[in-house]
Amino acid sequence: MILTPGAVTLDDLRAIRAQGLSPRLDPAARAGIDRAAALVAQAAQGGEAVYGVNTGFGKLASRKIAAQDTAQLQRNLILSHCCGVGAPLAEDLTRLMMVLKLMSLGRGASGVRWEICALLQDMLAAGVTPVVPHQGSVGASGDLAPLAHMTAVMIGEGAAVLGGETMPGAHALARAGLSPVVLGPKEGLALINGTQFSTACALAGYFRAEDLVANSIVISALSTDAIMGSTAPLLAEIHALRGHPGQIAVAARMRALMEGSAIRESHRDGDTRVQDPYCIRCQPQVVGAAWDVIRMAGRTLEIEANAVTDNPLVLVESGQIVSGGNFHAEPVGFAADQIALALAEIGAIAQRRVALMVDPTLSHDLPPFLTPGPGLNSGFMIAEVTTAALMSENKHLANPCVTDSTPTSANQEDHVSMAAHGAYRLARMADNLSVILAVEALCAGQGIEARAPLLTSPPLQRVVARLREDVPTLGPDRYLAPDIEAARALVVSGALVEAAA
């Protein structure tokens, strides 16, 4: 894949992460990169203090650095900022972070030499993946600690993974036939100043959230038929009168999924229930709203992925090197918080459908806890409790992170975004939601089968059939953990959505 700086799409980034692609910059980007680097080289030899080029950093910005010490300044910056802790970032996310940094440098406003971009490209192509601890960034002045660990490998320090083996960064480069770089003026700062760690984690959360919305639509349609819910609340006219695109889309997909269900037709007349509970009736309103929020967040992340977020910036046309604040990850923090709220709400309404299906007073004649032998068997009793636990955990995790600013760096960096852990927590929330939806699928499939000889719609029949390939119908109680894990894998892989076509 060839990257055109400033024009990379969410679909491109999804493919890069999912397929492990090793993109390269469009060669046309080199001219702009070279012009910016020349301006920095000129400033480094001049007498005027230029932040990050011939000065210290942060609170030490007033300290002028001699021209002969600028290379050591950049190396010291990287080594001193390698203060990350915690488990390493997953390799696919580290690679995505590297791609985002490459895209940012490719805009020609960071002042690095082409050699820096070339090494990043070559590391991606060779599979040299820095070991990046996931804790240590507050999301302004960029993701300093995580990006320092990435950059450390580029200068022959730190640690990297190559071919599944963790080794010193210098060894990984040598084994891949690559050489470390000696950082020039501003280059270390350009590499560690930026939002690429936060953005990579938020993008991963966004991609998973979109996939989970699709799963929620399919599985909720299955649940609606299992409890003999009404399709009247899905009428297009209802949703057109409100006008929200996500709500309209969810209702349309659910109508299509349930079309042709004999279960639905069996209770159109003579049903004593006037209305279904909200978890059935309001699925389009809730998940549609979540989908709209997720897509808004995605647009923010697409802009951020293409942005230049280091400091200072090299404005080639005017010949200026100017300090600003693009490193502040507030847009990413807001996007991550939005996605977190959406994940929590999708799980909250799904969990209520699980509770509905296992409750004999609410499930419209389904067996208690969906077991054919209640009393002796507990069926899905505790599977529902598990979903309640995960739903509650996601509610706690959904509390906003951007409001939790704290001053750092001797009060020079006195307002920060907390985007890094705001984005990182999305993976845990998506894992939790995957299990909630998996248990809902198990319960809904069991409920559909309990309506035999009545059949659900053809698309939903295919969903149940795909579920049964990996998880047999529950009869007498059995060890349920493998069933939940198998159903979770179907949710994560998109197999149930694919079966529904």
Short mmCIF file of C-alpha atoms in Angstrom, two decimals:
data_model
loop_
_atom_site.label_atom_id
_atom_site.label_comp_id
_atom_site.label_asym_id
_atom_site.label_seq_id
_atom_site.Cartn_x
_atom_site.Cartn_y
_atom_site.Cartn_z
CA MET A 1 0.00 0.00 0.00
CA ILE A 2 1.24 3.47 -0.94
CA LEU A 3 0.35 6.18 1.56
CA THR A 4 -0.54 9.65 0.36
CA PRO A 5 0.07 11.83 3.42
CA GLY A 6 -3.09 13.64 4.44
CA ALA A 7 -5.39 11.38 2.42
CA VAL A 8 -5.37 7.99 4.17
CA THR A 9 -8.86 6.61 4.92
CA LEU A 10 -10.27 4.59 7.78
CA ASP A 11 -10.67 1.65 5.40
CA ASP A 12 -6.97 1.91 4.55
CA LEU A 13 -6.03 1.88 8.22
CA ARG A 14 -8.34 -1.04 8.96
CA ALA A 15 -6.69 -3.05 6.17
CA ILE A 16 -3.19 -2.13 7.37
CA ARG A 17 -3.96 -3.41 10.86
CA ALA A 18 -6.01 -6.46 9.92
CA GLN A 19 -3.76 -7.68 7.12
CA GLY A 20 -0.41 -6.70 8.62
CA LEU A 21 0.45 -4.56 5.60
CA SER A 22 3.76 -2.71 5.33
CA PRO A 23 2.87 0.55 3.59
CA ARG A 24 5.31 3.04 2.13
CA LEU A 25 5.04 6.76 1.57
CA ASP A 26 4.22 8.06 -1.86
CA PRO A 27 7.65 9.06 -3.33
CA ALA A 28 6.12 12.45 -4.15
CA ALA A 29 6.19 13.22 -0.42
CA ARG A 30 9.98 13.28 -0.33
CA ALA A 31 10.40 16.76 -1.78
CA GLY A 32 8.40 18.35 1.03
CA ILE A 33 10.20 16.29 3.65
CA ASP A 34 13.58 17.36 2.27
CA ARG A 35 12.62 21.07 2.22
CA ALA A 36 11.53 20.97 5.86
CA ALA A 37 14.69 19.13 6.90
CA ALA A 38 16.82 21.75 5.18
CA LEU A 39 15.13 24.52 7.17
CA VAL A 40 15.83 22.67 10.43
CA ALA A 41 19.47 22.08 9.48
CA GLN A 42 19.82 25.79 8.76
CA ALA A 43 18.26 26.74 12.10
CA ALA A 44 20.55 24.33 13.95
CA GLN A 45 23.59 26.23 12.67
CA GLY A 46 22.14 29.66 13.41
CA GLY A 47 22.44 31.78 16.49
CA GLU A 48 18.75 32.10 17.23
CA ALA A 49 17.20 29.76 19.80
CA VAL A 50 14.65 27.44 18.16
CA TYR A 51 12.71 25.15 20.46
CA GLY A 52 13.65 21.49 20.11
CA VAL A 53 16.37 22.24 17.59
CA ASN A 54 19.01 23.92 19.73
CA THR A 55 17.26 24.21 23.10
CA GLY A 56 16.29 21.96 25.94
CA PHE A 57 12.78 20.58 26.26
CA GLY A 58 9.67 21.38 28.29
CA LYS A 59 10.57 23.44 31.33
CA LEU A 60 14.20 23.46 30.10
CA ALA A 61 13.33 25.14 26.80
CA SER A 62 15.22 28.30 27.82
CA ARG A 63 18.54 26.40 27.88
CA LYS A 64 20.48 26.99 24.63
CA ILE A 65 22.36 23.97 23.23
CA ALA A 66 25.61 24.32 21.29
CA ALA A 67 25.54 23.20 17.64
CA GLN A 68 28.02 20.39 18.28
CA ASP A 69 25.74 18.95 20.96
CA THR A 70 22.46 18.76 19.01
CA ALA A 71 22.89 15.08 18.09
CA GLN A 72 23.59 14.15 21.71
CA LEU A 73 20.59 16.27 22.73
CA GLN A 74 18.27 14.20 20.57
CA ARG A 75 19.73 10.88 21.73
CA ASN A 76 19.47 11.93 25.37
CA LEU A 77 15.85 12.93 24.77
CA ILE A 78 14.96 9.44 23.59
CA LEU A 79 16.81 7.57 26.31
CA SER A 80 15.48 9.76 29.12
CA HIS A 81 11.89 9.45 27.88
CA CYS A 82 11.89 5.64 27.75
CA CYS A 83 9.97 5.45 31.00
CA GLY A 84 7.01 3.31 29.95
CA VAL A 85 5.75 0.52 32.19
CA GLY A 86 3.19 -2.25 31.96
CA ALA A 87 2.50 -4.99 29.46
CA PRO A 88 3.75 -4.40 25.92
CA LEU A 89 1.37 -3.04 23.33
CA ALA A 90 0.13 -5.74 20.94
CA GLU A 91 2.32 -6.02 17.85
CA ASP A 92 -0.46 -5.09 15.43
CA LEU A 93 -1.12 -1.90 17.39
CA THR A 94 2.58 -1.03 17.56
CA ARG A 95 2.81 -1.44 13.80
CA LEU A 96 -0.25 0.76 13.34
CA MET A 97 1.37 3.37 15.59
CA MET A 98 4.49 3.25 13.40
CA VAL A 99 2.37 3.72 10.28
CA LEU A 100 0.63 6.72 11.83
CA LYS A 101 3.99 8.28 12.69
CA LEU A 102 5.17 7.67 9.13
CA MET A 103 2.02 9.36 7.80
CA SER A 104 2.59 12.37 10.04
CA LEU A 105 6.24 12.78 9.10
CA GLY A 106 5.27 12.39 5.45
CA ARG A 107 3.34 15.67 5.55
CA GLY A 108 6.68 17.52 5.40
CA ALA A 109 6.13 19.71 8.44
CA SER A 110 8.27 17.89 11.01
CA GLY A 111 11.76 18.63 9.72
CA VAL A 112 13.15 15.07 9.74
CA ARG A 113 15.41 13.74 7.01
CA TRP A 114 14.12 11.19 4.52
CA GLU A 115 16.36 8.58 6.20
CA ILE A 116 14.08 8.61 9.25
CA CYS A 117 11.01 7.81 7.17
CA ALA A 118 12.92 5.18 5.22
CA LEU A 119 13.96 3.35 8.40
CA LEU A 120 10.39 3.29 9.67
CA GLN A 121 9.27 1.85 6.32
CA ASP A 122 12.03 -0.74 6.34
CA MET A 123 11.28 -1.81 9.92
CA LEU A 124 7.64 -2.35 8.97
CA ALA A 125 8.62 -4.35 5.90
CA ALA A 126 11.14 -6.48 7.82
CA GLY A 127 8.83 -7.11 10.78
CA VAL A 128 10.99 -5.30 13.35
CA THR A 129 8.43 -4.29 15.96
CA PRO A 130 9.59 -2.26 18.98
CA VAL A 131 8.50 -3.42 22.43
CA VAL A 132 6.35 -0.54 23.70
CA PRO A 133 5.02 -0.61 27.30
CA HIS A 134 1.43 0.57 27.26
CA GLN A 135 1.50 2.83 30.34
CA GLY A 136 3.20 6.16 30.80
CA SER A 137 1.49 8.67 28.52
CA VAL A 138 -0.93 11.37 29.66
CA GLY A 139 -1.72 12.38 26.09
CA ALA A 140 0.21 15.69 25.98
CA SER A 141 3.03 16.64 25.00
CA GLY A 142 2.02 13.78 22.81
CA ASP A 143 2.56 10.15 23.73
CA LEU A 144 6.13 10.75 24.83
CA ALA A 145 7.02 7.54 26.67
CA PRO A 146 5.47 5.03 24.23
CA LEU A 147 6.90 6.79 21.18
CA ALA A 148 10.31 7.01 22.87
CA HIS A 149 10.34 3.21 23.18
CA MET A 150 9.53 2.99 19.47
CA THR A 151 12.30 5.44 18.60
CA ALA A 152 14.82 3.74 20.88
CA VAL A 153 14.95 0.77 18.51
CA MET A 154 15.62 3.11 15.59
CA ILE A 155 18.79 4.32 17.33
CA GLY A 156 19.88 0.80 18.31
CA GLU A 157 18.54 0.82 21.85
CA GLY A 158 15.48 -0.67 23.56
CA ALA A 159 13.95 -3.99 22.61
CA ALA A 160 12.11 -5.33 19.59
CA VAL A 161 10.28 -8.41 18.38
CA LEU A 162 11.42 -10.09 15.18
CA GLY A 163 10.11 -13.43 13.99
CA GLY A 164 8.32 -13.98 17.30
CA GLU A 165 11.51 -13.50 19.34
CA THR A 166 12.17 -10.55 21.66
CA MET A 167 15.71 -9.23 21.49
CA PRO A 168 17.73 -6.01 21.93
CA GLY A 169 16.78 -3.39 19.37
CA ALA A 170 20.26 -3.27 17.84
CA HIS A 171 20.20 -7.06 17.30
CA ALA A 172 16.78 -6.91 15.67
CA LEU A 173 17.94 -4.23 13.23
CA ALA A 174 21.12 -6.14 12.41
CA ARG A 175 19.26 -9.42 11.88
CA ALA A 176 16.91 -7.60 9.49
CA GLY A 177 19.84 -6.08 7.59
CA LEU A 178 19.10 -2.57 8.85
CA SER A 179 21.29 0.03 10.53
CA PRO A 180 20.36 2.38 13.36
CA VAL A 181 20.19 6.10 12.65
CA VAL A 182 21.99 8.94 14.35
CA LEU A 183 19.33 11.49 15.06
CA GLY A 184 19.82 14.98 13.68
CA PRO A 185 18.43 18.26 14.99
CA LYS A 186 14.77 18.01 16.07
CA GLU A 187 14.42 14.43 14.82
CA GLY A 188 14.07 12.80 18.23
CA LEU A 189 11.48 15.36 19.21
CA ALA A 190 9.56 14.86 15.96
CA LEU A 191 9.44 11.12 16.57
CA ILE A 192 8.20 11.19 20.19
CA ASN A 193 6.02 14.31 20.06
CA GLY A 194 2.65 13.27 18.66
CA THR A 195 -0.57 11.38 19.35
CA GLN A 196 0.15 8.19 17.44
CA PHE A 197 -0.02 5.79 20.41
CA SER A 198 -3.38 7.16 21.53
CA THR A 199 -4.70 7.29 17.98
CA ALA A 200 -3.64 3.72 17.17
CA CYS A 201 -5.40 2.40 20.29
CA ALA A 202 -8.49 4.50 19.60
CA LEU A 203 -8.62 3.34 15.98
CA ALA A 204 -8.46 -0.28 17.11
CA GLY A 205 -11.35 0.45 19.49
CA TYR A 206 -13.27 2.12 16.68
CA PHE A 207 -12.83 -0.83 14.31
CA ARG A 208 -13.98 -3.27 16.98
CA ALA A 209 -16.93 -1.06 17.91
CA GLU A 210 -18.15 -1.00 14.31
CA ASP A 211 -17.92 -4.80 14.14
CA LEU A 212 -19.77 -5.16 17.44
CA VAL A 213 -22.58 -2.90 16.23
CA ALA A 214 -23.10 -5.29 13.31
CA ASN A 215 -23.13 -8.26 15.69
CA SER A 216 -25.58 -6.50 17.99
CA ILE A 217 -28.02 -5.90 15.13
CA VAL A 218 -28.00 -9.57 14.06
CA ILE A 219 -28.14 -11.04 17.56
CA SER A 220 -30.84 -8.64 18.76
CA ALA A 221 -33.04 -9.66 15.83
CA LEU A 222 -32.55 -13.28 16.91
CA SER A 223 -33.48 -12.39 20.50
CA THR A 224 -36.56 -10.49 19.36
CA ASP A 225 -37.86 -13.54 17.52
CA ALA A 226 -36.90 -15.86 20.39
CA ILE A 227 -39.16 -14.01 22.83
CA MET A 228 -41.82 -13.55 20.16
CA GLY A 229 -41.30 -9.81 20.05
CA SER A 230 -43.21 -7.50 17.75
CA THR A 231 -41.73 -6.08 14.55
CA ALA A 232 -44.14 -3.12 14.61
CA PRO A 233 -41.56 -0.91 16.39
CA LEU A 234 -39.26 -1.49 13.41
CA LEU A 235 -41.59 0.19 10.91
CA ALA A 236 -39.69 2.60 8.68
CA GLU A 237 -42.19 5.39 9.25
CA ILE A 238 -41.44 5.49 12.98
CA HIS A 239 -37.74 6.01 12.46
CA ALA A 240 -38.09 8.43 9.55
CA LEU A 241 -40.11 10.71 11.83
CA ARG A 242 -37.15 11.00 14.16
CA GLY A 243 -34.51 11.20 11.44
CA HIS A 244 -31.34 9.89 13.07
CA PRO A 245 -29.42 7.92 10.43
CA GLY A 246 -28.11 5.23 12.79
CA GLN A 247 -31.56 4.52 14.17
CA ILE A 248 -33.04 4.34 10.66
CA ALA A 249 -30.29 1.97 9.52
CA VAL A 250 -30.55 -0.39 12.52
CA ALA A 251 -34.33 -0.65 12.13
CA ALA A 252 -34.01 -1.35 8.40
CA ARG A 253 -31.46 -4.11 8.98
CA MET A 254 -33.56 -5.71 11.70
CA ARG A 255 -36.65 -5.65 9.47
CA ALA A 256 -34.72 -7.39 6.71
CA LEU A 257 -33.30 -9.97 9.10
CA MET A 258 -36.73 -10.90 10.49
CA GLU A 259 -38.61 -10.93 7.19
CA GLY A 260 -40.23 -14.30 6.58
CA SER A 261 -40.20 -15.55 10.18
CA ALA A 262 -42.95 -18.05 10.92
CA ILE A 263 -42.40 -17.37 14.61
CA ARG A 264 -43.28 -13.74 14.04
CA GLU A 265 -46.35 -14.54 11.98
CA SER A 266 -47.62 -16.96 14.64
CA HIS A 267 -48.43 -14.22 17.16
CA ARG A 268 -49.59 -11.30 15.03
CA ASP A 269 -53.15 -12.03 16.13
CA GLY A 270 -54.35 -12.84 19.64
CA ASP A 271 -51.16 -11.76 21.46
CA THR A 272 -52.23 -10.40 24.84
CA ARG A 273 -49.05 -8.36 25.21
CA VAL A 274 -49.49 -4.74 24.17
CA GLN A 275 -45.83 -3.69 24.12
CA ASP A 276 -42.42 -5.33 24.44
CA PRO A 277 -39.87 -4.21 27.04
CA TYR A 278 -37.54 -1.43 25.97
CA CYS A 279 -34.60 -3.77 25.38
CA ILE A 280 -36.58 -5.23 22.46
CA ARG A 281 -38.61 -2.22 21.35
CA CYS A 282 -35.84 0.41 21.55
CA GLN A 283 -32.90 -1.47 20.04
CA PRO A 284 -32.85 0.83 16.95
CA GLN A 285 -32.96 3.94 19.10
CA VAL A 286 -30.18 2.81 21.45
CA VAL A 287 -27.79 0.99 19.13
CA GLY A 288 -28.56 3.42 16.31
CA ALA A 289 -27.52 6.31 18.55
CA ALA A 290 -24.40 4.39 19.57
CA TRP A 291 -23.59 3.77 15.91
CA ASP A 292 -23.92 7.48 15.12
CA VAL A 293 -21.60 8.35 18.00
CA ILE A 294 -19.06 5.73 16.88
CA ARG A 295 -19.07 7.08 13.35
CA MET A 296 -18.57 10.65 14.61
CA ALA A 297 -15.59 9.41 16.61
CA GLY A 298 -14.29 7.63 13.53
CA ARG A 299 -14.31 10.84 11.54
CA THR A 300 -12.30 12.56 14.28
CA LEU A 301 -9.80 9.71 14.29
CA GLU A 302 -9.45 9.77 10.51
CA ILE A 303 -8.55 13.47 10.67
CA GLU A 304 -6.11 12.83 13.53
CA ALA A 305 -4.48 9.91 11.74
CA ASN A 306 -3.60 12.23 8.85
CA ALA A 307 -2.53 15.13 11.06
CA VAL A 308 0.86 16.55 11.95
CA THR A 309 0.97 16.47 15.73
CA ASP A 310 4.55 17.12 16.78
CA ASN A 311 6.10 20.41 17.92
CA PRO A 312 7.53 22.73 16.76
CA LEU A 313 6.17 22.63 13.21
CA VAL A 314 8.17 23.54 10.13
CA LEU A 315 6.15 25.84 7.88
CA VAL A 316 8.03 25.47 4.63
CA GLU A 317 6.17 28.08 2.61
CA SER A 318 6.90 30.88 5.08
CA GLY A 319 10.26 29.50 6.20
CA GLN A 320 9.19 29.46 9.86
CA ILE A 321 9.70 26.95 12.67
CA VAL A 322 6.85 27.63 15.08
CA SER A 323 5.86 26.21 18.45
CA GLY A 324 2.21 25.21 18.82
CA GLY A 325 0.12 22.63 20.61
CA ASN A 326 -0.92 20.01 18.04
CA PHE A 327 0.53 17.34 20.32
CA HIS A 328 -2.40 17.75 22.72
CA ALA A 329 -4.54 14.64 22.20
CA GLU A 330 -7.86 16.13 23.36
CA PRO A 331 -9.66 15.20 20.08
CA VAL A 332 -8.51 11.60 20.47
CA GLY A 333 -9.52 11.59 24.13
CA PHE A 334 -13.01 12.82 23.30
CA ALA A 335 -13.33 10.24 20.51
CA ALA A 336 -12.23 7.44 22.83
CA ASP A 337 -14.70 8.52 25.51
CA GLN A 338 -17.49 8.59 22.92
CA ILE A 339 -16.66 5.07 21.77
CA ALA A 340 -16.52 3.90 25.38
CA LEU A 341 -20.00 5.26 26.08
CA ALA A 342 -21.33 3.55 22.96
CA LEU A 343 -19.77 0.20 23.88
CA ALA A 344 -21.21 0.41 27.39
CA GLU A 345 -24.73 1.17 26.12
CA ILE A 346 -24.71 -1.57 23.47
CA GLY A 347 -23.76 -4.00 26.23
CA ALA A 348 -26.32 -2.61 28.66
CA ILE A 349 -29.28 -3.18 26.36
CA ALA A 350 -27.96 -6.56 25.21
CA GLN A 351 -27.63 -7.72 28.81
CA ARG A 352 -31.26 -6.86 29.44
CA ARG A 353 -32.28 -9.10 26.53
CA VAL A 354 -30.30 -11.95 28.08
CA ALA A 355 -32.10 -11.36 31.38
CA LEU A 356 -35.43 -11.28 29.54
CA MET A 357 -34.85 -14.60 27.80
CA VAL A 358 -33.87 -16.54 30.94
CA ASP A 359 -36.75 -15.18 33.04
CA PRO A 360 -39.86 -17.40 32.66
CA THR A 361 -42.15 -14.57 33.76
CA LEU A 362 -41.01 -12.35 30.87
CA SER A 363 -39.87 -14.68 28.06
CA HIS A 364 -43.34 -15.61 26.75
CA ASP A 365 -43.30 -19.32 27.56
CA LEU A 366 -39.61 -20.09 27.05
CA PRO A 367 -38.37 -22.66 29.61
CA PRO A 368 -36.84 -21.19 32.76
CA PHE A 369 -33.18 -20.31 32.15
CA LEU A 370 -33.58 -21.91 28.70
CA THR A 371 -32.96 -25.41 29.97
CA PRO A 372 -35.20 -28.35 28.98
CA GLY A 373 -35.02 -29.67 32.54
CA PRO A 374 -35.30 -26.76 34.98
CA GLY A 375 -34.68 -27.55 38.62
CA LEU A 376 -32.26 -30.37 38.12
CA ASN A 377 -30.51 -28.14 35.56
CA SER A 378 -29.65 -24.44 35.85
CA GLY A 379 -29.18 -23.79 32.14
CA PHE A 380 -28.00 -20.24 31.37
CA MET A 381 -28.64 -18.94 34.91
CA ILE A 382 -25.05 -18.01 35.69
CA ALA A 383 -24.16 -17.12 32.10
CA GLU A 384 -26.63 -14.28 32.56
CA VAL A 385 -24.88 -13.29 35.79
CA THR A 386 -21.60 -13.16 33.89
CA THR A 387 -23.11 -10.74 31.40
CA ALA A 388 -24.33 -8.58 34.30
CA ALA A 389 -20.80 -8.50 35.73
CA LEU A 390 -19.27 -7.50 32.41
CA MET A 391 -21.98 -4.90 31.76
CA SER A 392 -21.27 -3.31 35.13
CA GLU A 393 -17.52 -3.37 34.52
CA ASN A 394 -18.01 -1.57 31.20
CA LYS A 395 -20.16 1.06 32.89
CA HIS A 396 -17.27 1.84 35.23
CA LEU A 397 -14.76 1.84 32.38
CA ALA A 398 -16.97 4.22 30.38
CA ASN A 399 -16.40 7.07 32.83
CA PRO A 400 -14.74 9.89 30.86
CA CYS A 401 -10.96 10.19 30.86
CA VAL A 402 -10.54 13.62 29.25
CA THR A 403 -11.92 15.34 32.35
CA ASP A 404 -9.14 13.88 34.50
CA SER A 405 -6.35 16.31 33.65
CA THR A 406 -3.37 16.74 35.93
CA PRO A 407 -0.36 19.08 35.59
CA THR A 408 3.01 17.53 34.70
CA SER A 409 6.58 18.57 33.90
CA ALA A 410 6.94 21.22 36.58
CA ASN A 411 3.60 22.75 35.56
CA GLN A 412 4.78 23.56 32.04
CA GLU A 413 2.40 20.92 30.73
CA ASP A 414 -0.45 21.95 32.99
CA HIS A 415 -3.41 20.47 31.10
CA VAL A 416 -3.33 17.03 29.53
CA SER A 417 -5.85 14.85 27.69
CA MET A 418 -5.43 11.41 29.26
CA ALA A 419 -6.20 10.08 25.77
CA ALA A 420 -3.70 7.25 26.02
CA HIS A 421 -5.42 5.16 28.67
CA GLY A 422 -8.79 6.47 27.48
CA ALA A 423 -8.07 4.79 24.15
CA TYR A 424 -6.28 1.73 25.57
CA ARG A 425 -9.26 0.81 27.78
CA LEU A 426 -11.44 0.34 24.69
CA ALA A 427 -9.89 -3.07 24.03
CA ARG A 428 -10.99 -4.35 27.44
CA MET A 429 -14.47 -2.92 26.93
CA ALA A 430 -14.75 -4.51 23.49
CA ASP A 431 -13.66 -7.85 24.97
CA ASN A 432 -16.39 -7.57 27.59
CA LEU A 433 -19.03 -6.64 25.04
CA SER A 434 -18.01 -9.54 22.83
CA VAL A 435 -18.83 -11.92 25.67
CA ILE A 436 -22.14 -10.24 26.45
CA LEU A 437 -23.19 -10.58 22.80
CA ALA A 438 -21.90 -14.16 22.70
CA VAL A 439 -24.10 -15.14 25.66
CA GLU A 440 -27.03 -13.33 24.06
CA ALA A 441 -26.47 -15.36 20.89
CA LEU A 442 -26.40 -18.61 22.88
CA CYS A 443 -29.64 -17.72 24.67
CA ALA A 444 -31.37 -16.50 21.52
CA GLY A 445 -30.38 -19.60 19.57
CA GLN A 446 -31.69 -21.79 22.37
CA GLY A 447 -34.89 -19.76 22.47
CA ILE A 448 -35.44 -20.01 18.71
CA GLU A 449 -35.07 -23.79 18.88
CA ALA A 450 -37.59 -23.92 21.74
CA ARG A 451 -40.20 -22.46 19.37
CA ALA A 452 -40.06 -25.52 17.07
CA PRO A 453 -41.77 -26.53 14.88
CA LEU A 454 -42.09 -22.81 14.11
CA LEU A 455 -39.08 -21.46 12.25
CA THR A 456 -37.39 -18.10 12.34
CA SER A 457 -36.54 -16.18 9.15
CA PRO A 458 -34.11 -17.64 6.57
CA PRO A 459 -31.27 -15.21 7.49
CA LEU A 460 -31.67 -15.97 11.19
CA GLN A 461 -31.90 -19.71 10.50
CA ARG A 462 -28.44 -19.41 8.92
CA VAL A 463 -27.17 -17.60 12.02
CA VAL A 464 -28.41 -20.39 14.31
CA ALA A 465 -26.97 -23.02 11.98
CA ARG A 466 -23.56 -21.30 12.08
CA LEU A 467 -23.73 -21.09 15.86
CA ARG A 468 -24.52 -24.82 16.06
CA GLU A 469 -21.44 -25.69 14.03
CA ASP A 470 -19.35 -24.65 17.03
CA VAL A 471 -21.75 -24.86 19.99
CA PRO A 472 -24.35 -27.63 20.29
CA THR A 473 -27.79 -27.01 21.75
CA LEU A 474 -27.79 -27.06 25.54
CA GLY A 475 -29.48 -30.11 26.99
CA PRO A 476 -28.53 -31.28 30.48
CA ASP A 477 -26.09 -28.96 32.25
CA ARG A 478 -22.52 -29.14 31.04
CA TYR A 479 -19.28 -27.24 31.49
CA LEU A 480 -20.32 -23.95 29.86
CA ALA A 481 -17.11 -21.94 29.70
CA PRO A 482 -15.99 -23.49 26.37
CA ASP A 483 -19.41 -22.74 24.86
CA ILE A 484 -19.13 -19.08 25.82
CA GLU A 485 -15.61 -18.89 24.44
CA ALA A 486 -16.65 -20.53 21.16
CA ALA A 487 -19.57 -18.12 20.79
CA ARG A 488 -17.30 -15.19 21.62
CA ALA A 489 -14.93 -16.28 18.86
CA LEU A 490 -17.85 -16.29 16.41
CA VAL A 491 -18.73 -12.73 17.43
CA VAL A 492 -15.15 -11.48 17.13
CA SER A 493 -14.57 -13.16 13.76
CA GLY A 494 -17.80 -11.79 12.31
CA ALA A 495 -19.00 -15.32 11.45
CA LEU A 496 -22.55 -14.72 12.68
CA VAL A 497 -22.86 -11.46 10.75
CA GLU A 498 -21.50 -13.19 7.66
CA ALA A 499 -24.01 -16.03 8.07
CA ALA A 500 -26.84 -13.52 8.13
CA ALA A 501 -25.52 -12.07 4.84
#
